[in-house]
Coordinates of C-alpha atoms in Angstrom, one line a residue:
M240 CA -68.7 -10.2 -11.4
S241 CA -66.8 -6.7 -9.9
R242 CA -66.2 -3.8 -12.3
E243 CA -62.8 -4.8 -11.7
G244 CA -63.0 -8.6 -12.8
A245 CA -65.2 -7.7 -15.7
E246 CA -63.3 -5.5 -17.3
H247 CA -60.0 -7.6 -16.3
A248 CA -61.7 -11.0 -18.0
L249 CA -62.6 -9.0 -21.2
R250 CA -59.4 -7.8 -21.8
A251 CA -58.0 -11.6 -21.7
R252 CA -60.9 -13.0 -23.7
A253 CA -59.5 -10.1 -26.2
D254 CA -56.0 -11.5 -25.8
E255 CA -57.4 -14.5 -26.0
R256 CA -59.0 -14.5 -29.0
D257 CA -56.3 -12.6 -31.3
R258 CA -54.1 -15.9 -30.1
I259 CA -57.2 -18.1 -31.6
S260 CA -57.2 -15.8 -34.8
G261 CA -53.3 -15.9 -35.4
D262 CA -53.6 -20.4 -34.9
L263 CA -56.1 -20.6 -37.5
L264 CA -54.3 -18.1 -39.7
D265 CA -50.5 -20.1 -39.2
L266 CA -52.9 -23.8 -39.7
E267 CA -54.5 -22.8 -42.9
S268 CA -51.1 -21.5 -44.5
H269 CA -49.2 -24.9 -43.1
T270 CA -47.5 -25.9 -46.5
T271 CA -49.0 -29.5 -45.6
Y272 CA -52.2 -28.1 -45.1
Q273 CA -52.1 -26.6 -48.6
L274 CA -51.1 -29.6 -49.8
L275 CA -53.8 -31.7 -48.2
K276 CA -56.8 -29.0 -50.0
G277 CA -56.0 -29.4 -53.3
A278 CA -54.7 -33.0 -53.3
S279 CA -56.4 -36.0 -54.9
L280 CA -56.3 -38.6 -51.0
R281 CA -57.4 -41.8 -50.9
G282 CA -57.7 -44.6 -48.8
A283 CA -56.6 -44.5 -44.3
T284 CA -55.3 -40.9 -45.3
E285 CA -58.2 -39.4 -47.5
R286 CA -61.0 -41.1 -44.1
R287 CA -58.7 -39.5 -42.1
W288 CA -58.7 -36.1 -43.8
A289 CA -61.9 -36.2 -44.3
A290 CA -62.4 -36.2 -40.5
A291 CA -60.2 -33.0 -39.7
Q292 CA -61.9 -30.8 -42.3
E293 CA -65.3 -31.8 -40.8
S294 CA -63.8 -31.2 -37.3
L295 CA -61.8 -27.9 -38.6
A296 CA -65.3 -26.4 -40.2
G297 CA -66.8 -27.3 -36.4
L298 CA -63.7 -24.8 -35.2
W299 CA -64.5 -22.1 -37.2
S300 CA -68.4 -22.8 -36.8
L301 CA -67.5 -22.5 -33.0
Y302 CA -65.1 -19.7 -33.3
D303 CA -67.4 -17.5 -35.3
A304 CA -70.1 -17.6 -32.4
Y305 CA -67.2 -17.4 -29.9
R306 CA -66.4 -14.2 -31.4
A307 CA -70.1 -12.7 -31.9
V308 CA -70.3 -12.9 -27.9
L309 CA -67.1 -11.3 -27.3
R310 CA -68.3 -8.0 -30.0
D311 CA -71.6 -7.9 -28.1
A312 CA -69.7 -8.0 -24.9
E313 CA -67.4 -5.0 -25.9
Q314 CA -70.4 -3.0 -27.2
V315 CA -72.4 -3.3 -23.5
R316 CA -68.9 -2.1 -22.5
A317 CA -67.9 0.4 -24.7
A318 CA -72.4 1.5 -24.3
R319 CA -71.1 3.9 -21.0
T320 CA -67.8 5.3 -19.7
R321 CA -68.5 3.8 -16.1
M322 CA -70.6 0.4 -16.5
G323 CA -74.2 0.8 -14.7
A324 CA -75.5 -2.5 -12.4
D325 CA -77.5 -3.7 -15.9
Q326 CA -74.4 -2.7 -18.0
L327 CA -72.5 -5.2 -15.8
A328 CA -74.8 -8.1 -15.4
R329 CA -75.1 -8.2 -19.0
L330 CA -71.2 -8.2 -19.6
T331 CA -71.5 -11.2 -16.5
E332 CA -73.7 -13.4 -18.7
L333 CA -71.6 -12.6 -21.8
L334 CA -68.6 -13.6 -20.3
V335 CA -69.7 -16.6 -17.9
G336 CA -72.8 -17.8 -18.8
T337 CA -73.7 -19.8 -21.3
S338 CA -73.9 -17.4 -24.3
V339 CA -72.3 -19.3 -27.4
V340 CA -75.1 -20.5 -29.2
V341 CA -74.1 -23.5 -31.4
R342 CA -76.9 -24.3 -33.7
A343 CA -77.8 -27.4 -34.5
A344 CA -76.1 -29.0 -38.2
A345 CA -78.0 -30.0 -40.6
K346 CA -77.9 -33.8 -41.1
P347 CA -79.1 -35.5 -44.4
V348 CA -82.7 -36.5 -45.0
E349 CA -82.5 -39.7 -43.8
Q350 CA -81.5 -38.9 -40.1
R351 CA -83.6 -35.9 -39.8
S352 CA -86.9 -36.1 -37.3
L353 CA -89.9 -34.0 -38.2
L354 CA -89.5 -32.8 -34.3
P355 CA -87.4 -28.9 -34.0
Q356 CA -83.7 -29.8 -32.9
A357 CA -82.7 -27.8 -30.1
D358 CA -79.3 -25.9 -30.1
Q359 CA -76.3 -26.4 -27.9
R360 CA -75.0 -23.4 -25.3
L361 CA -71.9 -23.5 -24.6
T362 CA -69.6 -21.2 -21.9
L363 CA -66.8 -19.0 -23.4
D364 CA -64.4 -21.6 -21.4
E365 CA -66.3 -24.7 -23.1
T366 CA -66.4 -23.2 -26.3
V367 CA -62.6 -23.0 -26.7
A368 CA -61.9 -26.2 -24.5
R369 CA -64.2 -27.4 -28.3
M370 CA -61.9 -25.7 -30.2
D371 CA -59.1 -26.5 -28.8
A372 CA -59.8 -30.8 -29.4
A373 CA -60.5 -30.0 -32.8
F374 CA -57.3 -27.9 -33.3
R375 CA -55.6 -30.7 -31.9
E376 CA -57.3 -33.2 -34.2
V377 CA -56.5 -31.3 -37.5
T378 CA -52.7 -30.7 -36.3
A379 CA -52.4 -34.2 -34.9
T380 CA -53.7 -35.2 -39.2
L381 CA -51.3 -32.9 -40.1
N382 CA -48.1 -33.9 -38.1
D383 CA -48.8 -37.5 -38.8
I384 CA -49.2 -37.1 -42.6
D385 CA -46.1 -34.7 -42.4
A386 CA -44.0 -37.1 -40.6
V387 CA -44.7 -39.8 -43.3
W388 CA -43.8 -37.2 -45.9
N389 CA -40.6 -35.5 -44.7
A390 CA -39.0 -39.1 -43.8
V391 CA -40.1 -41.2 -47.3
L392 CA -40.2 -38.2 -50.1
P393 CA -36.4 -37.3 -49.8
R394 CA -35.6 -41.2 -50.1
L395 CA -38.4 -41.4 -53.0
D396 CA -36.5 -38.2 -54.4
G397 CA -32.6 -39.8 -53.7
T398 CA -33.6 -42.7 -55.6
D399 CA -35.2 -41.1 -58.7
A400 CA -31.7 -38.9 -58.7
D401 CA -30.2 -41.9 -58.7
L402 CA -32.5 -43.0 -61.5
R403 CA -31.8 -39.8 -63.5
R404 CA -28.1 -40.5 -63.1
I405 CA -28.0 -43.9 -64.0
R406 CA -29.8 -42.4 -67.7
E407 CA -27.2 -40.0 -68.0
L408 CA -24.2 -42.1 -67.2
E409 CA -25.9 -44.7 -70.6
R410 CA -26.3 -41.9 -72.9
E411 CA -22.5 -41.5 -71.7
L412 CA -21.9 -45.2 -72.5
G413 CA -23.8 -45.3 -75.8
E414 CA -25.6 -48.4 -73.8
A415 CA -29.1 -48.4 -72.4
A416 CA -30.1 -51.0 -69.5
D417 CA -33.7 -52.4 -68.8
L418 CA -35.2 -50.5 -65.8
G419 CA -38.4 -49.8 -67.0
G420 CA -40.3 -51.5 -64.4
Q421 CA -38.1 -50.3 -61.8
E422 CA -39.3 -46.6 -63.1
A423 CA -42.7 -47.7 -63.1
E424 CA -41.7 -48.9 -59.4
L425 CA -40.5 -45.3 -58.2
K426 CA -43.9 -43.8 -59.3
R427 CA -46.3 -46.3 -57.9
L428 CA -44.2 -45.6 -54.1
R429 CA -44.1 -41.8 -55.2
A430 CA -47.7 -42.2 -55.5
T431 CA -48.7 -44.3 -52.9
V432 CA -46.9 -42.4 -50.8
V433 CA -48.4 -38.7 -51.8
E434 CA -52.5 -40.0 -52.1
D435 CA -52.3 -42.1 -49.0
P436 CA -49.0 -41.3 -47.0
L437 CA -51.2 -42.5 -43.5
G438 CA -51.9 -46.2 -45.7
A439 CA -48.7 -46.9 -46.9
A440 CA -46.2 -49.6 -46.3
V441 CA -43.6 -49.1 -48.3
E442 CA -40.3 -48.9 -46.5
Q443 CA -39.3 -52.6 -47.8
D444 CA -40.6 -51.7 -51.2
L445 CA -38.0 -48.9 -51.0
D446 CA -35.4 -50.0 -49.9
R447 CA -34.9 -53.0 -52.1
L448 CA -35.5 -50.3 -54.7
A449 CA -33.2 -47.4 -53.5
R450 CA -30.2 -50.4 -52.9
L451 CA -31.1 -52.2 -56.3
L452 CA -30.5 -48.5 -58.3
A453 CA -27.6 -47.2 -56.0
G454 CA -25.9 -50.7 -57.3
A455 CA -27.0 -50.0 -60.6
R456 CA -25.2 -46.8 -60.7
A457 CA -22.4 -47.5 -58.8
E458 CA -22.0 -50.4 -61.8
A459 CA -22.6 -47.4 -64.6
E460 CA -20.3 -45.1 -63.4
L461 CA -17.6 -47.9 -62.7
A462 CA -18.4 -48.3 -66.3
V463 CA -17.8 -45.1 -67.2
V464 CA -14.3 -44.8 -65.6
V465 CA -13.2 -48.3 -67.0
K466 CA -14.2 -46.9 -70.4
G467 CA -12.0 -44.0 -70.4
E468 CA -9.5 -46.0 -69.0
Y469 CA -9.4 -49.0 -70.4
A470 CA -6.3 -48.7 -72.3
R471 CA -4.3 -47.8 -69.0
R472 CA -5.3 -50.8 -67.0
R473 CA -4.7 -53.3 -69.6
E474 CA -1.7 -51.8 -70.1
D475 CA -1.1 -52.6 -66.5
L476 CA -3.1 -55.5 -66.3
V477 CA -0.2 -56.8 -69.1
A478 CA 2.1 -56.1 -66.7
A479 CA 0.9 -57.5 -63.7
L480 CA 0.8 -61.2 -65.6
D481 CA 4.2 -60.9 -66.3
R482 CA 4.3 -60.5 -62.8
V483 CA 2.7 -63.7 -62.0
R484 CA 5.1 -65.4 -65.1
A485 CA 7.6 -64.2 -62.9
A486 CA 6.3 -65.3 -59.7
E487 CA 5.4 -69.0 -60.8
S488 CA 8.8 -69.1 -62.1
E489 CA 10.7 -68.6 -59.0
A490 CA 7.7 -71.0 -57.4
R491 CA 8.8 -73.8 -60.1
L492 CA 12.4 -73.3 -59.2
A493 CA 11.9 -73.2 -55.3
H494 CA 10.1 -76.2 -56.2
G495 CA 12.8 -78.0 -58.6
A496 CA 15.4 -77.5 -56.1
V497 CA 13.6 -78.2 -52.6
V498 CA 12.4 -81.2 -53.8
V499 CA 15.2 -83.1 -53.9
K500 CA 16.0 -81.8 -50.1
I501 CA 12.6 -82.6 -48.9
A502 CA 10.1 -85.4 -49.5
L503 CA 7.2 -83.3 -50.9
P504 CA 3.6 -84.3 -51.8
P505 CA 2.2 -84.0 -55.1
Q506 CA 0.2 -81.3 -54.5
A507 CA 3.3 -79.7 -53.7
Q508 CA 3.9 -79.1 -57.1
P509 CA 2.6 -75.5 -58.2
R510 CA 0.3 -74.9 -60.9
S511 CA -0.2 -72.3 -62.7
R512 CA -2.9 -69.3 -63.5
V513 CA -1.2 -67.3 -66.1
D514 CA -2.2 -68.6 -69.3
A515 CA -6.1 -68.5 -68.2
L516 CA -6.2 -65.3 -67.1
A517 CA -4.5 -64.3 -70.9
A518 CA -7.1 -65.9 -71.9
G519 CA -9.6 -64.0 -69.9
L520 CA -7.9 -61.1 -71.0
D521 CA -8.2 -61.9 -74.6
A522 CA -11.6 -62.9 -74.3
L523 CA -12.4 -59.3 -72.9
D524 CA -10.7 -57.6 -75.6
A525 CA -12.7 -59.6 -77.9
S526 CA -16.0 -59.0 -75.5
A527 CA -19.4 -57.4 -77.3
D528 CA -20.6 -57.2 -73.5
A529 CA -21.7 -54.0 -72.1
W530 CA -19.2 -51.4 -70.3
V531 CA -21.5 -52.9 -67.2
L532 CA -20.2 -56.1 -67.6
R533 CA -17.1 -55.3 -69.1
A534 CA -15.8 -53.3 -66.5
K535 CA -17.1 -55.7 -63.5
R536 CA -14.7 -58.7 -65.7
L537 CA -11.7 -56.4 -65.9
S538 CA -11.7 -55.3 -62.0
A539 CA -12.1 -59.3 -61.0
L540 CA -8.8 -60.4 -63.8
E541 CA -7.3 -57.2 -61.6
G542 CA -7.9 -59.1 -58.4
E543 CA -7.2 -62.6 -60.4
A544 CA -3.5 -61.2 -61.2
R545 CA -3.0 -59.9 -58.1
Q546 CA -4.0 -62.9 -56.0
A547 CA -1.8 -65.1 -58.4
A548 CA 1.4 -63.5 -58.1
E549 CA 1.1 -63.2 -54.0
Q550 CA 0.1 -67.2 -54.3
A551 CA 3.3 -67.8 -56.1
Q552 CA 5.4 -65.8 -54.1
A553 CA 3.9 -67.4 -50.4
T554 CA 4.5 -71.1 -52.3
A555 CA 7.7 -70.0 -53.5
K556 CA 8.5 -68.7 -50.0
A557 CA 6.7 -71.5 -48.2
L558 CA 9.1 -74.1 -50.4
Y559 CA 12.2 -72.3 -49.4
G560 CA 10.9 -72.6 -45.8
L561 CA 10.7 -76.3 -45.7
V562 CA 14.9 -76.5 -45.7
G563 CA 14.6 -73.8 -43.1
R564 CA 13.2 -75.8 -40.9
R565 CA 15.2 -78.8 -41.9
D566 CA 18.1 -77.0 -40.9
E567 CA 16.5 -75.9 -37.3
L568 CA 15.5 -80.0 -36.7
R569 CA 19.7 -80.1 -37.2
G570 CA 20.5 -77.5 -35.2
R571 CA 18.2 -78.7 -32.6
L572 CA 19.3 -82.3 -32.4
G573 CA 22.9 -81.3 -32.3
A574 CA 22.0 -78.9 -29.1
C575 CA 20.7 -82.3 -27.8
Q576 CA 23.6 -84.1 -28.4
V577 CA 25.6 -81.6 -26.3
M578 CA 23.2 -81.9 -23.9
A579 CA 23.4 -85.6 -23.9
V580 CA 27.2 -85.7 -23.6
R581 CA 26.7 -83.6 -20.3
K582 CA 24.9 -86.0 -18.3
G583 CA 26.5 -88.9 -19.8
L584 CA 23.7 -90.2 -21.6
A585 CA 25.6 -90.4 -25.2
E586 CA 27.3 -93.7 -24.7
D587 CA 23.4 -95.3 -23.9
P588 CA 22.6 -97.5 -26.4
A589 CA 19.1 -96.4 -26.5
T590 CA 19.8 -93.0 -26.2
S591 CA 22.3 -93.6 -29.1
E592 CA 19.9 -95.8 -31.2
L593 CA 17.2 -92.6 -31.8
Y594 CA 19.7 -90.0 -32.1
E595 CA 21.0 -91.8 -35.3
R596 CA 17.7 -92.4 -36.2
A597 CA 17.5 -89.0 -36.4
R598 CA 20.5 -88.1 -38.1
V599 CA 19.7 -90.2 -40.8
L600 CA 16.7 -89.0 -41.4
L601 CA 17.7 -85.3 -41.6
W602 CA 20.8 -85.9 -43.7
S603 CA 18.5 -88.1 -46.2
A604 CA 17.9 -86.8 -49.4
P605 CA 15.1 -85.9 -50.2
C606 CA 13.8 -85.6 -46.5
D607 CA 10.7 -86.5 -44.7
L608 CA 10.6 -83.8 -42.1
T609 CA 7.2 -84.9 -40.4
T610 CA 8.7 -88.2 -39.5
A611 CA 12.3 -86.5 -38.8
A612 CA 10.6 -84.0 -36.4
A613 CA 9.6 -86.9 -34.6
A614 CA 12.6 -88.6 -34.4
V615 CA 14.7 -85.7 -32.6
E616 CA 11.3 -84.8 -30.5
N617 CA 11.5 -88.7 -29.3
Y618 CA 15.6 -87.7 -28.7
Q619 CA 14.9 -85.2 -26.7
R620 CA 12.5 -86.3 -24.4
A621 CA 14.5 -89.5 -24.0
I622 CA 17.8 -87.5 -23.2
H623 CA 15.4 -85.1 -20.7
G624 CA 14.1 -88.5 -18.8
G625 CA 10.8 -88.7 -20.3
K626 CA 9.9 -85.1 -19.4
R627 CA 9.8 -81.4 -21.5

């Protein structure tokens, strides 16, 4: 190496040493590294972390040897203002040659030999490459563990928050649910993730537990609301039952008015649900069940009352609609008769017979709508020559 080349290489190596030193300090101050140092690990994580620590110990050993060579090189350069040939040769040997000595590692007695263990000699570049490989192994381990913790621990915290909130709501309700099994399961999952994140397969169990506790929390929150609003909602439900009675009464009146005009099947008779709903409300008032169950039942009764009222109203509308359908068929029959006159078919015996059949059906009471509609259809086809 030239003098300028040697000095430039020494400055570059000094910068490299400072950068490596900073990276190693950052590694040891990494949050996950600090957590793992004092953690009680097991399984796949324990094995992976042990291997990473061994690599890290080797890295520090290499770094000490690397730094010692650079320290020697800096001392050689500082000995004289202008380097002589001997200094330059020595500096070149340190910077380019196999100047880093890696001592043979001590082995367990069962792996030793009575023959001397040879030390390794590496160049500075080879040493940096080995340190980089060890550094990457350690950071890869940290990243893999960190990825699991970042993904799973917040979800465990959220599930734990649900459990704590459920306990608070239970105290507010004065009731207690049997969640001891879920609490134990949550502790087990947390211990598994903390102690062996790389071997943990907790996603399915955590999904199931999270759904269960989220559902239990929602039920408890609803129960608290229902408990506070029960008196008002009960009054609203009583009013809703009155609306059901009114709607069912209208449906019965519609059935009575229509059944004399339109032939109805037995199943068209409106059925009352209000008595069953009223009995359900009475049972709810007398219930000693937990508020979670009472909240569910109250919400169900409210929904059933709305549905019963809507169904009764729809029944009345449908029944009156049958009369409208009959009147619409009467109108179609009249229009067809006018068309028959225009076409000169009014006196045709076959056409007249079809008209008369349709007319009798439509003006009979009660009217068979299905048969009457078919009769009108036949008459209309006859007028149009069998075409529609």
